[in-house]
Short mmCIF file of C-alpha atoms in Angstrom, two decimals:
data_model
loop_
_atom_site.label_atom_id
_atom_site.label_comp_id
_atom_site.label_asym_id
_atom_site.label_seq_id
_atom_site.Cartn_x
_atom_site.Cartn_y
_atom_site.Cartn_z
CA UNK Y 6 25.44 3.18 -1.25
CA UNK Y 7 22.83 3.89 1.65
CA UNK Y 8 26.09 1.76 3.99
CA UNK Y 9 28.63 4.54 2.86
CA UNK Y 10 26.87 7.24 3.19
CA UNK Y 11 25.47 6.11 6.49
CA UNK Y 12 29.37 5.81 7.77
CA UNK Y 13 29.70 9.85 6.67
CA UNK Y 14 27.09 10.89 8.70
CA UNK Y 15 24.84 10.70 11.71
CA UNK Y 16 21.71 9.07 12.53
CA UNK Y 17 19.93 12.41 12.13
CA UNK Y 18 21.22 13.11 8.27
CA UNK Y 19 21.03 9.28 7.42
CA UNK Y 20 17.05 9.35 8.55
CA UNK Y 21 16.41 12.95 6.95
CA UNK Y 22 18.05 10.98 3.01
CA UNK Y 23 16.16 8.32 3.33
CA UNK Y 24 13.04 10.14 3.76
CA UNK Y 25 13.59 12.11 0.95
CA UNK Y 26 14.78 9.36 -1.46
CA UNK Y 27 11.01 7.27 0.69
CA UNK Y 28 9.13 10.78 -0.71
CA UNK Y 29 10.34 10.70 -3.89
CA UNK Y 30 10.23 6.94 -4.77
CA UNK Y 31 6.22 7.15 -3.09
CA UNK Y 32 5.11 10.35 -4.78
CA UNK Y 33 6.26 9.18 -8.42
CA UNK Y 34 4.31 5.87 -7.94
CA UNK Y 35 1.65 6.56 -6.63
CA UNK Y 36 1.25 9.70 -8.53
CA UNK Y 37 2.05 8.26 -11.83
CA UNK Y 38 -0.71 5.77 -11.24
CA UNK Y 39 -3.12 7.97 -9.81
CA UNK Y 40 -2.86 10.34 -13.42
CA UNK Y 41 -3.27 7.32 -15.36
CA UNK Y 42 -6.44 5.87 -13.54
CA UNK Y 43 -8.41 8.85 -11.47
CA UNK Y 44 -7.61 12.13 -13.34
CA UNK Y 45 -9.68 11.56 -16.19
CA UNK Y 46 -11.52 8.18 -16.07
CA UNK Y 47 -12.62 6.44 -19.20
CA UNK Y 48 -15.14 3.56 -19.74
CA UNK Y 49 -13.09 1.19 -20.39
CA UNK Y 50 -11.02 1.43 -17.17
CA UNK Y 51 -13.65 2.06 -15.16
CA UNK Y 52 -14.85 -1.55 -16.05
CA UNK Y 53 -12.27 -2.43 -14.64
CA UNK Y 54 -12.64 -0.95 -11.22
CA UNK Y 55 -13.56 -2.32 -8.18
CA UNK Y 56 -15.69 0.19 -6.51
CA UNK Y 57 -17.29 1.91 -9.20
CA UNK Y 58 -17.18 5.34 -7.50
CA UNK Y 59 -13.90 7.52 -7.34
CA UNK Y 60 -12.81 9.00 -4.15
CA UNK Y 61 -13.12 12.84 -3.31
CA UNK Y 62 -10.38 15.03 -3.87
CA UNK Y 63 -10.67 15.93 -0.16
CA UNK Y 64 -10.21 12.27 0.80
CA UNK Y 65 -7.21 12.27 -1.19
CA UNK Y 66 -5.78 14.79 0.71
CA UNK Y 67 -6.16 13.23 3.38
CA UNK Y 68 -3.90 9.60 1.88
CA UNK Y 69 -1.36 11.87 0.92
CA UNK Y 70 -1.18 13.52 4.05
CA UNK Y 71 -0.85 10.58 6.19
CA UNK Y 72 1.25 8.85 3.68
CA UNK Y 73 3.82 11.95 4.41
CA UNK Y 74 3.13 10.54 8.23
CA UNK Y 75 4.07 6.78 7.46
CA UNK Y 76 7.15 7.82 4.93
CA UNK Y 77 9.21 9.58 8.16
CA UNK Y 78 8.18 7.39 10.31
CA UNK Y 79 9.15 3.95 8.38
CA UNK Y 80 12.71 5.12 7.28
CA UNK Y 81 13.48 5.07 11.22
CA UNK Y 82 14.09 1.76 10.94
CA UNK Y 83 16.30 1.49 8.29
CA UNK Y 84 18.31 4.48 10.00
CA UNK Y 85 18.83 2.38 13.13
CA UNK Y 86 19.66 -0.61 11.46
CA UNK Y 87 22.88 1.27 9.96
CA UNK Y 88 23.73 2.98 12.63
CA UNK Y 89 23.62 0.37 15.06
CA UNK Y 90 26.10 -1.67 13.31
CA UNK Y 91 29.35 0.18 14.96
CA UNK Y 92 27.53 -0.69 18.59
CA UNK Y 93 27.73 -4.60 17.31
CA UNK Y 94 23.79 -4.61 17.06
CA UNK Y 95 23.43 -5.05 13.36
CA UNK Y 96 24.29 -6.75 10.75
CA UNK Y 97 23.89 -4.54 8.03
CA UNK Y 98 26.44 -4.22 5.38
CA UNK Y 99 27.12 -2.71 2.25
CA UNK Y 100 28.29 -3.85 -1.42
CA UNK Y 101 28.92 -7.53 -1.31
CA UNK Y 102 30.28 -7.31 2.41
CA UNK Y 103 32.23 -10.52 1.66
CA UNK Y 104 28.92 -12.69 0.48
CA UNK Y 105 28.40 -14.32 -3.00
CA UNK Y 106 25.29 -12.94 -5.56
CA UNK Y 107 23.81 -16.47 -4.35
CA UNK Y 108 23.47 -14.69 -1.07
CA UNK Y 109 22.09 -11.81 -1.82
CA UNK Y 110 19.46 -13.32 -4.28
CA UNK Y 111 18.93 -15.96 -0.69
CA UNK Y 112 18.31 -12.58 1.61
CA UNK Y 113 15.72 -11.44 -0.86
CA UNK Y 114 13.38 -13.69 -0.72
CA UNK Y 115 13.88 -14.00 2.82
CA UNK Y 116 12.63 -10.77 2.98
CA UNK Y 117 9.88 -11.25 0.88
CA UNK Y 118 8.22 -14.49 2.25
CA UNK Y 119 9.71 -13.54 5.99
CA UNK Y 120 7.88 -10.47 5.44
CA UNK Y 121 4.98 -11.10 3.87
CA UNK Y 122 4.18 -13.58 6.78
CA UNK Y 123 4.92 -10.95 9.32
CA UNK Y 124 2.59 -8.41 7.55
CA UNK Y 125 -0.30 -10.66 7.94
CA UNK Y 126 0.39 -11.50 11.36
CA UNK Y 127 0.49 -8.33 12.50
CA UNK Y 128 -2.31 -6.61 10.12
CA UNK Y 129 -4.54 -9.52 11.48
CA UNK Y 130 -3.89 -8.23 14.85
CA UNK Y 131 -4.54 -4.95 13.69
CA UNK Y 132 -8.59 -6.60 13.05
CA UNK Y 133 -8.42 -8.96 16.02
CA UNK Y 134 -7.70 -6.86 19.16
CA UNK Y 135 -9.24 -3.91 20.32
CA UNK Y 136 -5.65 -1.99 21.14
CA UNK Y 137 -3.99 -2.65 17.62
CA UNK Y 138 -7.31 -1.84 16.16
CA UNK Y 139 -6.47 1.66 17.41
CA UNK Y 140 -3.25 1.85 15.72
CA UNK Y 141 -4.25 0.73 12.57
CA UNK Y 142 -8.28 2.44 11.94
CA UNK Y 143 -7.07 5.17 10.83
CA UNK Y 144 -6.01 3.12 7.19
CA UNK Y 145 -9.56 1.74 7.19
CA UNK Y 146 -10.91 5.64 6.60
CA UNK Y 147 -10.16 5.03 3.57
CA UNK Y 148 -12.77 2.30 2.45
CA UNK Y 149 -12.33 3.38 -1.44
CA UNK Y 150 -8.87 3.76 -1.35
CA UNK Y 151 -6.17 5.73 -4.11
CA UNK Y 152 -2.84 4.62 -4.75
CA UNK Y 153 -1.90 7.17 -2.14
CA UNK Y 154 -3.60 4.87 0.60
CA UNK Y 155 -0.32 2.37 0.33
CA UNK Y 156 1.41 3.59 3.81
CA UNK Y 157 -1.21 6.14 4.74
CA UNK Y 158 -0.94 4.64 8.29
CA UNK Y 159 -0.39 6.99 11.91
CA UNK Y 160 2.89 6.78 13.38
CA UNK Y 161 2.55 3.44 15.70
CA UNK Y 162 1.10 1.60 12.96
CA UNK Y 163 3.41 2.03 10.34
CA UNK Y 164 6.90 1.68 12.62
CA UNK Y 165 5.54 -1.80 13.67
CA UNK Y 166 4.96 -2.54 9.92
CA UNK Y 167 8.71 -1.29 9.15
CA UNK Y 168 10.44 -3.13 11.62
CA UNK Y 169 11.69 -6.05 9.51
CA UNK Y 170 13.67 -3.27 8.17
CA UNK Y 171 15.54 -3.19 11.75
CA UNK Y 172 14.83 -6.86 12.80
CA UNK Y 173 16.29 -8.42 10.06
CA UNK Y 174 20.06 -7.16 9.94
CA UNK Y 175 19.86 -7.92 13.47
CA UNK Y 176 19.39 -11.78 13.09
CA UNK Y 177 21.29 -12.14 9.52
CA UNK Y 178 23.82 -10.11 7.54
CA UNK Y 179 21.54 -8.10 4.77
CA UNK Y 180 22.92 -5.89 2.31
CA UNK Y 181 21.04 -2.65 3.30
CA UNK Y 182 20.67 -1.08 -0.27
CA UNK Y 183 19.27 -4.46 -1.32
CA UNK Y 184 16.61 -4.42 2.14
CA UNK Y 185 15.80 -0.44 1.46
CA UNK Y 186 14.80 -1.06 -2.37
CA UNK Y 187 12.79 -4.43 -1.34
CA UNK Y 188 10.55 -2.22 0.49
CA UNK Y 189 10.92 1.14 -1.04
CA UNK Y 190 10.25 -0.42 -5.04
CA UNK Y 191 9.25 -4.09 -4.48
CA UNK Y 192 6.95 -4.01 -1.33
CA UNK Y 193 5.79 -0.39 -2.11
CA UNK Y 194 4.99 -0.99 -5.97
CA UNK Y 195 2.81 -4.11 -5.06
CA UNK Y 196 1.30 -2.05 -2.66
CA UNK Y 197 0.43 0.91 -5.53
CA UNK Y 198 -1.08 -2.23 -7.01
CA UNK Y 199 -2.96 -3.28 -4.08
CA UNK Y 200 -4.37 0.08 -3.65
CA UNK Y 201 -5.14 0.82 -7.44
CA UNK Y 202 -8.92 0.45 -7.06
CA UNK Y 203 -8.24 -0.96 -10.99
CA UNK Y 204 -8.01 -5.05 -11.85
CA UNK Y 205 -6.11 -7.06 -14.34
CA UNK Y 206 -7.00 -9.72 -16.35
CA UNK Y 207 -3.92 -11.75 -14.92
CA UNK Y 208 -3.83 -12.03 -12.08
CA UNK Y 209 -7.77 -11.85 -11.85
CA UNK Y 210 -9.58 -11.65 -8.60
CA UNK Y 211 -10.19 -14.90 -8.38
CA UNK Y 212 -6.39 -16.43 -8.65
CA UNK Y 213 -5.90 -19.25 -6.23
CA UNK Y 214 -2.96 -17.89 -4.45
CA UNK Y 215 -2.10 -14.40 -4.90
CA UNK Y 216 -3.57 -11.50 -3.52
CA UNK Y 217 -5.03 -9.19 -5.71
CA UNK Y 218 -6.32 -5.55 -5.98
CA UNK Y 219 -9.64 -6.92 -5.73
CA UNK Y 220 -8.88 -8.93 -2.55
CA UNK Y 221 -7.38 -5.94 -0.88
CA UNK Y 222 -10.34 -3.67 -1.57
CA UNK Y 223 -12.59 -5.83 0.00
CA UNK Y 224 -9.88 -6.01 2.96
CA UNK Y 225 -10.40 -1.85 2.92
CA UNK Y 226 -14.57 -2.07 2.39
CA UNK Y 227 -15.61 -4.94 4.74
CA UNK Y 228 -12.35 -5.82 7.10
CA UNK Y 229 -12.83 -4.26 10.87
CA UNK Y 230 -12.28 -5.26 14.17
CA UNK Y 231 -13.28 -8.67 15.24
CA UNK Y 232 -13.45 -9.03 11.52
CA UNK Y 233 -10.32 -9.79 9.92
CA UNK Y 234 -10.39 -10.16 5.60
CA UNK Y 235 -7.64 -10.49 3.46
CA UNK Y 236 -5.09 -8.96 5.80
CA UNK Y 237 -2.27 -10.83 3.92
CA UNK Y 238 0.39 -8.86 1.44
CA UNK Y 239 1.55 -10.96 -1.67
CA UNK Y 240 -0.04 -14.51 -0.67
CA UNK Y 241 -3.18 -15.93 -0.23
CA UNK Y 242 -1.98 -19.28 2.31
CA UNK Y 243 -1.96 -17.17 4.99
CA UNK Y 244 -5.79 -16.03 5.05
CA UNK Y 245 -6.61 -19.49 3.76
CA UNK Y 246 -5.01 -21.30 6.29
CA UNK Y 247 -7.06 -18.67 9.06
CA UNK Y 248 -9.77 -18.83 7.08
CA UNK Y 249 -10.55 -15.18 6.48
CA UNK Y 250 -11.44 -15.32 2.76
CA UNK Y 251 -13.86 -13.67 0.75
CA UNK Y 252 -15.62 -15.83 -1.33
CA UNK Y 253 -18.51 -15.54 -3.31
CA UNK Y 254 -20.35 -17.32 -6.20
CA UNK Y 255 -20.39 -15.10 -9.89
CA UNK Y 256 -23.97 -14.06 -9.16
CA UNK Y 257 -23.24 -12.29 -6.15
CA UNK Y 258 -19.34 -11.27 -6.23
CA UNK Y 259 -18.63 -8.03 -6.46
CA UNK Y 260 -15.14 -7.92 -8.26
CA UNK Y 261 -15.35 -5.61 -11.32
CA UNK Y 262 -15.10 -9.02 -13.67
CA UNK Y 263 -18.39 -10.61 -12.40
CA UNK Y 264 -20.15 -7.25 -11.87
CA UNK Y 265 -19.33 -6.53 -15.81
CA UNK Y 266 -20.46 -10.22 -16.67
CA UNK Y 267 -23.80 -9.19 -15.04
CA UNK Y 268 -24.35 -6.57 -17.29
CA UNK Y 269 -23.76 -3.92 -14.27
CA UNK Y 270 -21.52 -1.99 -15.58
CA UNK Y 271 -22.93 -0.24 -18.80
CA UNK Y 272 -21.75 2.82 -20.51
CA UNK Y 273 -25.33 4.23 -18.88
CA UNK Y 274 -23.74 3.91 -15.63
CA UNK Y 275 -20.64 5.36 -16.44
CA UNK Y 276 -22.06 8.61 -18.24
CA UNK Y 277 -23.86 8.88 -15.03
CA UNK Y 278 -21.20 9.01 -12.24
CA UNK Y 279 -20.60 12.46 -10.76
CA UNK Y 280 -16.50 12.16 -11.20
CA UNK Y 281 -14.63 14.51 -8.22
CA UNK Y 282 -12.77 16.92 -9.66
CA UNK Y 283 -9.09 16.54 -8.71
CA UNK Y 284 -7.73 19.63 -9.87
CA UNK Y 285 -7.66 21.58 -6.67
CA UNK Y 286 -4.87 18.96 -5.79
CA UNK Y 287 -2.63 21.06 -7.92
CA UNK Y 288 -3.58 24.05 -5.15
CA UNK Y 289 -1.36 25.37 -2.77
CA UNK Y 290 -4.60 26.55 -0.67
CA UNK Y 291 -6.41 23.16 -0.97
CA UNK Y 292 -3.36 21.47 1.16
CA UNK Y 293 -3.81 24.40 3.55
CA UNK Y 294 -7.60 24.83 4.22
CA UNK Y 295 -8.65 21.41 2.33
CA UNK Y 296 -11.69 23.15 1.28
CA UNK Y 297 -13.15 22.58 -2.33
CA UNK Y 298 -14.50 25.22 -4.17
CA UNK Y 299 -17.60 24.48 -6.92
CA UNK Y 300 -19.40 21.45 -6.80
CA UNK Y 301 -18.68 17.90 -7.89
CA UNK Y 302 -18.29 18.17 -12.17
CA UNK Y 303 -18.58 15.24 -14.59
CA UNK Y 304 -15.90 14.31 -15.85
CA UNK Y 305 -15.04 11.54 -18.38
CA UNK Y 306 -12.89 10.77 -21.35
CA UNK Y 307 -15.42 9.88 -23.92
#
């Protein structure tokens, strides 16, 4: 779909759909979680959380707004990548472009794994030198992030991060469709996940290979420069392998699970959190001035 309708326009009007289908797919995710989990907590989820506050609705702004940033700016690669192919530059195609299903189940986890190492090479340079931590502090504002937090990134930042999207067709023939939903639902959706705040009971904080909400809020409270943390995607290898792991014994981890095996987080605590009141998100005049009116309420299902 994204080929032919690529081969009807120009770069311009290719870039301008595939921001608005980014938008859409981003604001329904994220969004859909963010209802669920931070518009009207309950005790029971909030066991489940990693930091036990909630972020304010100013802060949240302030994802969503430089989400908007990172969606335009990481459908430029995708753009190029289908325009290029006329100039002999890509190798992007569209329906089965002559390949078997075989292939196309191949690409994708090319992709994935080819991807998911690149992300934690270049996040980890993002914590190890002092030029790429410019690019990418501007993420690390958020140290309790929302599900909006997922590409909240300035523009440098988050082109680097997209440029598999325009590497890749250049080295192999990818079906572009397949490439664009990788990122857009696979990559993105793991990334709501990542950014929930929330953990499961499968896959816990303490799996031995995957990376977890947990593992990625630590990344977002403790990782800065000099100090890389759990800058890997999907897997855990990578960050073993470097070493930059957090580990911690059950009396002094601070994943939800052993905090709530502790006894730390009681229904006491929970009736006493000052919740942020997230309605003026629904206020035209909030996005403009990003002033709050009232105070903080409390707010809680019971």
């Amino acid at each position: 779909m994204l080929y032919e309708l690529a081969q009807r326009g120009n770069f311009f009007t290719t870039w301008a759909l595939l921001t608005v289908l980014a938008f859409l797919l981003t604001l329904v995710m994220s969004g859909a979680m963010f209802r669920l989990y931070y518009w009207r907590p309950s005790f029971e989820s909030w066991q489940q959380k990693s930091n036990p506050a909630y972020p304010k609705a100013t802060m949240v702004r302030r994802e969503v707004l430089q989400m908007l940033k990172g969606i335009y700016t990481a459908t430029l690669c995708p753009a190029l990548a289908l325009h290029l192919v006329d100039a002999g530059w890509s190798k992007a195609y569209g329906g089965l472009g002559g390949h078997s299903v075989g292939y196309l189940i191949f690409t994708f986890f090319v992709a994935w794994v080819g991807s998911d190492l690149y992300e934690f090479l270049y996040h980890r340079l993002g914590h190890s030198k002092a030029f790429w931590w410019r690019q990418h502090k501007s993420h690390h504002v958020f140290y309790n992030p929302s599900p909006f937090a997922v590409i909240a990134d300035d523009h440098v930042d988050q082109f680097i991060r997209s440029a598999p999207l325009l590497l890749l067709p250049m080295v192999m023939p990818i079906n572009m469709d397949l490439l664009f939903l990788t990122y857009g639902a696979f990559f993105y959706g793991y990334g709501v996940y990542l950014h929930w705040g929330f953990e499961l009971a499968w896959p816990n904080a303490h799996h031995a290979w995957i990376n977890t909400s947990f593992q990625h809020y630590v990344h977002h409270a403790r990782s800065t420069l000099h100090k890389p943390l759990h800058t890997g995607f999907f897997f855990k290898i990578w960050d073993q392998i470097a070493k930059s792991t957090y580990d911690a014994e059950p009396e002094s981890c601070i994943c939800a699970r052993c905090s709530t095996a502790r006894g730390e987080r009681t229904r006491e605590a929970f009736d006493a959190l000052e919740n942020p009141d997230y309605s003026p998100l629904l206020s035209a005049s909030f996005w403009l001035r990003g002033e709050v009116a009232g105070v903080q309420r409390r707010q809680a299902s019971r």
